[in-house]
Amino acid sequence: MTKRIFSGIKPTGHLTLGNYLGALRRWVDVDQHQSDALFSVVDLHALTVDHDPGRVRRLSRQAATLMLAAGLDPELCTVFVQSHVAEHTRLSYLLECTATDGELRRMIQYKEKGARARAAGESVRLSLLTYPVLMAADILAYGTDEVPVGEDQTQHVELSRDLAVRFNQRYGHTFTVPKATHPSVAARVMDLQDPLSKMGKSHASTAGIVYLLDDTDMVRKKIMRAVTDSGREVEYDRERSPGVANLLEILAACCQGNPEALAGGYESYGALKRDTAEAVVELLRPVQERHAGLAADGGYVDGVLKRGAERARAMARPRVDAAYAAMGLLPGV
Ligand code: AMP
Ligand code: TRP
């Protein structure tokens, strides 16, 4: 049987180099060719934090357009928007009845984001706590074997595994137990201005974030101004030189190289930054060109998403119906 793959991106900001190197590029290069794969703009997840409806709508279309521009081929895989397929929320409720509040309160992202919101005097939406359950529903609804994600998502995929195992034990075998997969380099691209934090699309300061749609000058400027370390030697050591290590990983990911081996070829930070900037510019160029073409043809993207949602619904429905029956709910007529 072909392997089933599912992954998603939430439309909470413009897509970054971290999204591309940590996830999207591998979906394009590897996953869509080797499996029966689904890739989703997981828009319901963008509602877990304070949001502007118009912005979420624009970012959802932009994320879908960028996924296609990066090379996802609707003939090979299924590209769709999460909220178009009701099976995700239908299953999420059953999984809320499978998870415990304790295991959700332990999620690192909830603890961090919740603490940040509380410190700013904001309230925390209940959905921020339950969000990993919806993510588990995204994954389990499709009988997913593998979830290609950046490293920050490992804990959430672990929860999906736990819920699948628990559900199967209590109610009979219904779900495949999924596992996370990560790229070999750049599974965690760091902020260029703060190399101890992940390059995240919704950070307040954008100076350390390369967006996929940044123009060439902007990409060069951000990389040339990346914070490096006080040492002089170019070495690959995430602990001692996190800024330099991050640049080496980005460069290695761009040229399919090895960060440690690349370090030996540089005498100065300046040269490393210049090469990294050029490599990123070249990496993004074709994606940006295709994006411009696709963005001018909104009807095409909408058509892909419509067909994708139909396919996804048909794939998820039988398993979600089976889960309803297994949990003791009376089948509808
Ligand atoms: P998100 O932007 O949180 O919706 O993430 C979409 C995908 O990109 C997930 O698989 C993340 O793990 C991945 N990702 C996001 N930021 C980074 C980063 N800085 N480095 C590596 N992967 C990332
Ligand atoms: N939580 C993921 C993130 O923040 C996005 C996501 C939602 C996802 N549902 C998913 C990723 C299912 C993989 C599979 O990046």
Tab-separated table of C-alpha atoms and ligand atoms in Angstrom:
chain	number	residue	atom	x	y	z
A	1	MET	CA	0.000	0.000	0.000
A	2	THR	CA	1.244	3.484	-0.713
A	3	LYS	CA	2.364	5.533	2.204
A	4	ARG	CA	-0.024	8.306	3.266
A	5	ILE	CA	1.471	11.692	4.130
A	6	PHE	CA	-0.218	14.741	5.625
A	7	SER	CA	1.171	18.133	6.551
A	8	GLY	CA	0.008	21.709	6.880
A	9	ILE	CA	0.905	25.362	7.205
A	10	LYS	CA	-1.140	27.849	9.181
A	11	PRO	CA	-1.941	31.214	7.608
A	12	THR	CA	-0.843	33.359	10.540
A	13	GLY	CA	1.753	35.344	8.577
A	14	HIS	CA	3.715	35.407	5.351
A	15	LEU	CA	5.618	32.182	4.718
A	16	THR	CA	9.265	32.223	5.692
A	17	LEU	CA	12.511	30.595	4.694
A	18	GLY	CA	11.978	28.409	7.794
A	19	ASN	CA	8.699	27.085	6.387
A	20	TYR	CA	10.380	26.427	3.067
A	21	LEU	CA	13.519	24.672	4.288
A	22	GLY	CA	11.885	22.954	7.264
A	23	ALA	CA	8.841	21.659	5.444
A	24	LEU	CA	7.653	22.840	2.041
A	25	ARG	CA	10.729	22.050	-0.004
A	26	ARG	CA	10.720	18.413	1.014
A	27	TRP	CA	7.006	18.094	0.346
A	28	VAL	CA	7.809	19.191	-3.199
A	29	ASP	CA	11.058	17.295	-3.785
A	30	VAL	CA	10.315	14.037	-2.019
A	31	ASP	CA	6.941	13.521	-0.385
A	32	GLN	CA	4.584	14.197	-3.274
A	33	HIS	CA	6.494	11.734	-5.462
A	34	GLN	CA	6.767	8.887	-2.975
A	35	SER	CA	3.351	8.742	-1.471
A	36	ASP	CA	-0.268	9.577	-1.457
A	37	ALA	CA	0.155	13.033	0.059
A	38	LEU	CA	-2.135	15.787	1.308
A	39	PHE	CA	-0.982	19.329	2.061
A	40	SER	CA	-3.322	21.753	3.719
A	41	VAL	CA	-3.570	25.431	4.540
A	42	VAL	CA	-4.727	24.820	8.098
A	43	ASP	CA	-6.744	27.979	8.490
A	44	LEU	CA	-8.704	26.956	11.586
A	45	HIS	CA	-5.402	26.969	13.459
A	46	ALA	CA	-4.951	30.655	12.600
A	47	LEU	CA	-7.983	31.501	14.746
A	48	THR	CA	-6.358	30.385	17.998
A	49	VAL	CA	-4.749	33.806	18.495
A	50	ASP	CA	-6.077	37.328	18.024
A	51	HIS	CA	-6.707	37.626	14.285
A	52	ASP	CA	-8.012	39.905	11.599
A	53	PRO	CA	-10.533	38.042	9.379
A	54	GLY	CA	-9.538	39.817	6.174
A	55	ARG	CA	-5.870	39.101	6.784
A	56	VAL	CA	-6.448	35.403	7.453
A	57	ARG	CA	-8.436	35.204	4.202
A	58	ARG	CA	-5.639	36.905	2.217
A	59	LEU	CA	-2.900	34.862	3.859
A	60	SER	CA	-4.766	31.611	3.221
A	61	ARG	CA	-4.935	32.249	-0.495
A	62	GLN	CA	-1.325	33.423	-0.511
A	63	ALA	CA	-0.133	30.312	1.339
A	64	ALA	CA	-1.959	28.052	-1.119
A	65	THR	CA	-0.512	30.001	-4.057
A	66	LEU	CA	3.003	29.734	-2.613
A	67	MET	CA	2.643	26.006	-2.027
A	68	LEU	CA	1.836	25.592	-5.717
A	69	ALA	CA	4.556	28.065	-6.720
A	70	ALA	CA	7.080	26.055	-4.705
A	71	GLY	CA	6.186	23.072	-6.855
A	72	LEU	CA	3.373	21.084	-5.268
A	73	ASP	CA	1.660	19.492	-8.239
A	74	PRO	CA	-2.105	18.972	-7.924
A	75	GLU	CA	-1.783	16.014	-10.279
A	76	LEU	CA	0.497	14.293	-7.769
A	77	CYS	CA	-0.905	15.365	-4.420
A	78	THR	CA	-3.957	16.924	-2.779
A	79	VAL	CA	-3.764	20.611	-1.877
A	80	PHE	CA	-6.696	22.037	0.077
A	81	VAL	CA	-7.910	24.364	2.796
A	82	GLN	CA	-8.677	22.734	6.140
A	83	SER	CA	-11.949	24.569	6.814
A	84	HIS	CA	-13.384	23.289	3.522
A	85	VAL	CA	-13.387	19.757	4.908
A	86	ALA	CA	-15.725	19.391	7.896
A	87	GLU	CA	-14.194	16.025	8.870
A	88	HIS	CA	-11.372	17.806	10.709
A	89	THR	CA	-13.630	19.453	13.273
A	90	ARG	CA	-15.945	16.435	13.406
A	91	LEU	CA	-13.034	14.250	14.428
A	92	SER	CA	-11.464	16.845	16.670
A	93	TYR	CA	-14.368	16.611	19.108
A	94	LEU	CA	-13.996	12.852	19.439
A	95	LEU	CA	-10.302	13.303	20.126
A	96	GLU	CA	-11.095	15.934	22.760
A	97	CYS	CA	-12.979	13.113	24.430
A	98	THR	CA	-9.842	10.979	24.177
A	99	ALA	CA	-7.211	13.503	25.359
A	100	THR	CA	-6.805	14.810	28.905
A	101	ASP	CA	-6.484	18.425	29.949
A	102	GLY	CA	-3.170	17.612	31.640
A	103	GLU	CA	-1.477	16.434	28.473
A	104	LEU	CA	-2.579	19.557	26.607
A	105	ARG	CA	-1.419	21.907	29.329
A	106	ARG	CA	2.032	20.327	29.023
A	107	MET	CA	2.468	21.332	25.362
A	108	ILE	CA	5.455	23.657	25.057
A	109	GLN	CA	3.855	25.905	22.436
A	110	TYR	CA	0.772	26.388	24.599
A	111	LYS	CA	2.889	27.213	27.624
A	112	GLU	CA	5.025	29.707	25.704
A	113	LYS	CA	2.317	31.418	23.680
A	114	GLY	CA	-0.131	31.411	26.590
A	115	ALA	CA	2.441	32.940	28.949
A	116	ARG	CA	3.291	35.617	26.378
A	117	ALA	CA	-0.359	36.569	25.926
A	118	ARG	CA	-1.014	36.669	29.664
A	119	ALA	CA	2.084	38.820	30.223
A	120	ALA	CA	0.736	41.289	27.660
A	121	GLY	CA	-2.568	41.373	29.557
A	122	GLU	CA	-4.424	39.525	26.791
A	123	SER	CA	-6.797	36.645	27.277
A	124	VAL	CA	-5.922	33.200	25.946
A	125	ARG	CA	-8.395	31.560	23.599
A	126	LEU	CA	-9.520	28.101	24.679
A	127	SER	CA	-8.640	26.901	21.166
A	128	LEU	CA	-4.965	27.638	21.842
A	129	LEU	CA	-5.106	24.880	24.455
A	130	THR	CA	-7.074	22.436	22.291
A	131	TYR	CA	-5.188	23.225	19.070
A	132	PRO	CA	-2.955	20.111	19.147
A	133	VAL	CA	-6.113	17.977	19.280
A	134	LEU	CA	-7.353	19.579	16.070
A	135	MET	CA	-3.900	18.950	14.611
A	136	ALA	CA	-4.189	15.292	15.647
A	137	ALA	CA	-7.565	15.181	13.876
A	138	ASP	CA	-5.960	16.669	10.739
A	139	ILE	CA	-3.456	13.846	10.761
A	140	LEU	CA	-5.524	10.889	11.943
A	141	ALA	CA	-8.530	11.550	9.675
A	142	TYR	CA	-6.444	10.460	6.696
A	143	GLY	CA	-4.783	7.351	8.098
A	144	THR	CA	-1.504	9.237	7.865
A	145	ASP	CA	1.769	7.297	8.189
A	146	GLU	CA	4.184	10.235	8.043
A	147	VAL	CA	4.009	13.902	8.965
A	148	PRO	CA	6.865	15.905	7.416
A	149	VAL	CA	7.400	18.944	9.674
A	150	GLY	CA	10.068	21.145	11.204
A	151	GLU	CA	11.440	20.155	14.590
A	152	ASP	CA	9.136	22.483	16.516
A	153	GLN	CA	6.188	20.194	15.750
A	154	THR	CA	7.630	16.992	17.215
A	155	GLN	CA	5.701	17.219	20.472
A	156	HIS	CA	2.406	17.777	18.681
A	157	VAL	CA	2.944	14.753	16.451
A	158	GLU	CA	3.776	12.702	19.563
A	159	LEU	CA	0.394	13.676	20.993
A	160	SER	CA	-1.278	12.504	17.775
A	161	ARG	CA	0.447	9.157	18.206
A	162	ASP	CA	-0.669	8.863	21.828
A	163	LEU	CA	-4.270	9.684	20.938
A	164	ALA	CA	-4.299	7.181	18.064
A	165	VAL	CA	-2.956	4.413	20.288
A	166	ARG	CA	-5.376	5.240	23.121
A	167	PHE	CA	-8.393	5.440	20.800
A	168	ASN	CA	-7.501	2.153	19.123
A	169	GLN	CA	-7.062	0.394	22.471
A	170	ARG	CA	-10.373	1.579	23.891
A	171	TYR	CA	-12.621	1.502	20.849
A	172	GLY	CA	-11.016	-0.883	18.386
A	173	HIS	CA	-8.498	-0.323	15.644
A	174	THR	CA	-9.482	2.826	13.751
A	175	PHE	CA	-6.372	4.992	13.264
A	176	THR	CA	-2.902	4.517	11.829
A	177	VAL	CA	-0.227	5.612	14.311
A	178	PRO	CA	1.712	8.398	12.519
A	179	LYS	CA	5.308	9.481	12.878
A	180	ALA	CA	7.039	12.831	12.315
A	181	THR	CA	9.807	13.165	9.734
A	182	HIS	CA	12.289	16.052	9.510
A	183	PRO	CA	14.758	17.324	6.918
A	184	SER	CA	18.382	16.332	7.579
A	185	VAL	CA	19.548	19.964	7.764
A	186	ALA	CA	17.629	23.155	8.575
A	187	ALA	CA	14.899	21.363	10.519
A	188	ARG	CA	14.964	24.432	12.740
A	189	VAL	CA	15.935	27.656	10.982
A	190	MET	CA	16.671	30.371	13.533
A	191	ASP	CA	15.861	34.090	13.489
A	192	LEU	CA	18.779	35.986	11.893
A	193	GLN	CA	18.632	38.670	14.593
A	194	ASP	CA	18.083	36.265	17.464
A	195	PRO	CA	19.646	32.909	16.627
A	196	LEU	CA	18.361	31.367	19.838
A	197	SER	CA	14.748	31.712	18.639
A	198	LYS	CA	13.035	29.960	15.761
A	199	MET	CA	12.453	32.017	12.613
A	200	GLY	CA	8.696	32.353	13.093
A	201	LYS	CA	6.294	34.078	10.745
A	202	SER	CA	4.414	36.030	13.372
A	203	HIS	CA	7.308	37.611	15.274
A	204	ALA	CA	6.975	41.325	16.000
A	205	SER	CA	10.366	42.230	14.533
A	206	THR	CA	10.854	41.193	10.918
A	207	ALA	CA	14.549	42.102	10.507
A	208	GLY	CA	15.652	38.531	11.236
A	209	ILE	CA	13.024	36.802	9.121
A	210	VAL	CA	13.418	36.072	5.420
A	211	TYR	CA	9.998	35.869	3.791
A	212	LEU	CA	9.571	33.859	0.611
A	213	LEU	CA	8.232	36.946	-1.129
A	214	ASP	CA	10.928	39.380	0.074
A	215	ASP	CA	12.603	41.046	-2.888
A	216	THR	CA	16.227	40.333	-3.707
A	217	ASP	CA	17.626	43.440	-2.023
A	218	MET	CA	15.694	42.756	1.130
A	219	VAL	CA	16.921	39.150	1.293
A	220	ARG	CA	20.529	40.287	0.862
A	221	LYS	CA	20.165	43.014	3.463
A	222	LYS	CA	18.636	40.729	6.082
A	223	ILE	CA	21.288	38.066	5.632
A	224	MET	CA	24.219	40.521	5.502
A	225	ARG	CA	22.961	42.010	8.787
A	226	ALA	CA	22.513	38.653	10.508
A	227	VAL	CA	23.839	38.580	14.055
A	228	THR	CA	26.966	36.480	14.207
A	229	ASP	CA	29.147	35.815	17.209
A	230	SER	CA	32.037	37.604	18.832
A	231	GLY	CA	34.567	34.981	17.698
A	232	ARG	CA	36.309	35.227	14.344
A	233	GLU	CA	36.564	31.683	13.182
A	234	VAL	CA	33.872	30.181	11.032
A	235	GLU	CA	32.936	27.032	12.921
A	236	TYR	CA	29.820	24.890	13.013
A	237	ASP	CA	28.843	24.842	16.672
A	238	ARG	CA	25.214	25.495	17.533
A	239	GLU	CA	26.002	26.069	21.200
A	240	ARG	CA	28.998	28.371	20.933
A	241	SER	CA	28.220	30.110	17.634
A	242	PRO	CA	24.490	29.856	17.023
A	243	GLY	CA	24.382	32.727	14.502
A	244	VAL	CA	27.142	31.297	12.332
A	245	ALA	CA	25.774	27.765	12.661
A	246	ASN	CA	22.391	29.018	11.444
A	247	LEU	CA	23.940	30.615	8.338
A	248	LEU	CA	25.919	27.449	7.647
A	249	GLU	CA	22.760	25.361	7.894
A	250	ILE	CA	20.854	27.676	5.577
A	251	LEU	CA	23.698	27.594	3.062
A	252	ALA	CA	24.001	23.815	3.361
A	253	ALA	CA	20.264	23.400	2.829
A	254	CYS	CA	20.419	25.605	-0.284
A	255	CYS	CA	23.323	23.765	-1.904
A	256	GLN	CA	22.649	20.249	-0.564
A	257	GLY	CA	25.890	20.494	1.371
A	258	ASN	CA	27.027	19.698	4.863
A	259	PRO	CA	27.320	22.595	7.345
A	260	GLU	CA	30.419	21.229	9.025
A	261	ALA	CA	32.283	20.730	5.747
A	262	LEU	CA	31.205	24.145	4.469
A	263	ALA	CA	32.588	25.869	7.588
A	264	GLY	CA	36.127	24.848	6.602
A	265	GLY	CA	35.877	26.800	3.351
A	266	TYR	CA	35.418	30.214	5.010
A	267	GLU	CA	37.890	32.583	6.582
A	268	SER	CA	35.442	35.348	7.393
A	269	TYR	CA	31.852	35.889	8.383
A	270	GLY	CA	31.459	38.392	5.556
A	271	ALA	CA	32.200	35.829	2.857
A	272	LEU	CA	29.875	33.320	4.475
A	273	LYS	CA	27.074	35.878	4.573
A	274	ARG	CA	27.601	36.873	0.950
A	275	ASP	CA	27.449	33.285	-0.279
A	276	THR	CA	24.450	32.498	1.897
A	277	ALA	CA	22.616	35.575	0.644
A	278	GLU	CA	23.264	34.636	-2.987
A	279	ALA	CA	22.255	31.025	-2.409
A	280	VAL	CA	18.961	32.098	-0.822
A	281	VAL	CA	18.260	34.622	-3.589
A	282	GLU	CA	18.761	31.876	-6.199
A	283	LEU	CA	16.650	29.432	-4.201
A	284	LEU	CA	13.729	31.835	-3.991
A	285	ARG	CA	13.886	33.259	-7.493
A	286	PRO	CA	11.917	30.515	-9.323
A	287	VAL	CA	9.368	30.315	-6.505
A	288	GLN	CA	8.759	34.064	-6.709
A	289	GLU	CA	8.480	33.982	-10.476
A	290	ARG	CA	5.923	31.201	-10.425
A	291	HIS	CA	4.075	32.922	-7.595
A	292	ALA	CA	3.656	36.067	-9.683
A	293	GLY	CA	2.138	34.024	-12.518
A	294	LEU	CA	-0.230	32.061	-10.274
A	295	ALA	CA	-1.304	35.087	-8.237
A	296	ALA	CA	-2.459	36.724	-11.456
A	297	ASP	CA	-4.753	33.751	-12.088
A	298	GLY	CA	-6.838	33.423	-8.902
A	299	GLY	CA	-9.341	31.220	-10.702
A	300	TYR	CA	-6.736	28.512	-11.190
A	301	VAL	CA	-5.792	28.407	-7.509
A	302	ASP	CA	-9.453	28.359	-6.436
A	303	GLY	CA	-10.087	25.456	-8.812
A	304	VAL	CA	-7.174	23.479	-7.360
A	305	LEU	CA	-8.463	24.085	-3.824
A	306	LYS	CA	-11.989	23.048	-4.742
A	307	ARG	CA	-10.895	19.776	-6.283
A	308	GLY	CA	-8.481	19.231	-3.400
A	309	ALA	CA	-11.252	19.647	-0.824
A	310	GLU	CA	-13.473	17.178	-2.652
A	311	ARG	CA	-10.717	14.596	-2.753
A	312	ALA	CA	-9.762	15.166	0.876
A	313	ARG	CA	-13.365	14.882	2.051
A	314	ALA	CA	-13.806	11.576	0.265
A	315	MET	CA	-10.608	10.245	1.854
A	316	ALA	CA	-11.433	11.354	5.406
A	317	ARG	CA	-15.140	10.625	5.590
A	318	PRO	CA	-15.182	6.808	5.989
A	319	ARG	CA	-12.573	6.845	8.759
A	320	VAL	CA	-14.272	9.631	10.676
A	321	ASP	CA	-17.643	7.876	10.319
A	322	ALA	CA	-16.027	4.693	11.641
A	323	ALA	CA	-14.648	6.623	14.624
A	324	TYR	CA	-18.132	7.986	15.416
A	325	ALA	CA	-19.574	4.493	15.338
A	326	ALA	CA	-16.699	3.020	17.354
A	327	MET	CA	-17.207	5.561	20.132
A	328	GLY	CA	-20.837	4.600	20.542
A	329	LEU	CA	-22.672	7.195	18.504
A	330	LEU	CA	-25.738	5.964	16.706
A	331	PRO	CA	-25.251	5.980	12.931
A	332	GLY	CA	-27.374	8.589	11.148
A	333	VAL	CA	-29.811	7.570	8.466
B	1	AMP	P1	3.790	27.036	10.712
B	1	AMP	O1	4.382	28.252	10.110
B	1	AMP	O2	3.927	27.034	12.195
B	1	AMP	O3	2.422	26.740	10.238
B	1	AMP	O4	4.696	25.827	10.213
B	1	AMP	C1	4.541	25.153	8.980
B	1	AMP	C2	5.676	24.168	8.824
B	1	AMP	O5	6.933	24.852	8.722
B	1	AMP	C3	5.810	23.217	10.030
B	1	AMP	O6	6.184	21.941	9.544
B	1	AMP	C4	6.919	23.820	10.825
B	1	AMP	O7	7.609	22.865	11.603
B	1	AMP	C5	7.829	24.379	9.718
B	1	AMP	N1	8.614	25.519	10.218
B	1	AMP	C6	8.121	26.713	10.636
B	1	AMP	N2	9.132	27.534	11.035
B	1	AMP	C7	10.278	26.811	10.871
B	1	AMP	C8	11.658	27.096	11.111
B	1	AMP	N3	12.055	28.276	11.576
B	1	AMP	N4	12.552	26.132	10.835
B	1	AMP	C9	12.167	24.930	10.337
B	1	AMP	N5	10.894	24.600	10.100
B	1	AMP	C10	9.948	25.529	10.357
B	2	TRP	N1	0.815	22.938	14.040
B	2	TRP	C1	1.490	23.074	12.804
B	2	TRP	C2	2.419	24.299	12.897
B	2	TRP	O1	2.252	25.150	13.700
B	2	TRP	C3	0.567	23.259	11.647
B	2	TRP	C4	-0.302	22.060	11.504
B	2	TRP	C5	-1.624	21.976	11.818
B	2	TRP	C6	0.084	20.780	11.022
B	2	TRP	N2	-2.101	20.731	11.547
B	2	TRP	C7	-1.076	19.980	11.064
B	2	TRP	C8	1.305	20.252	10.587
B	2	TRP	C9	-1.049	18.629	10.705
B	2	TRP	C10	1.328	18.895	10.209
B	2	TRP	C11	0.165	18.110	10.271
B	2	TRP	O2	3.321	24.350	12.124
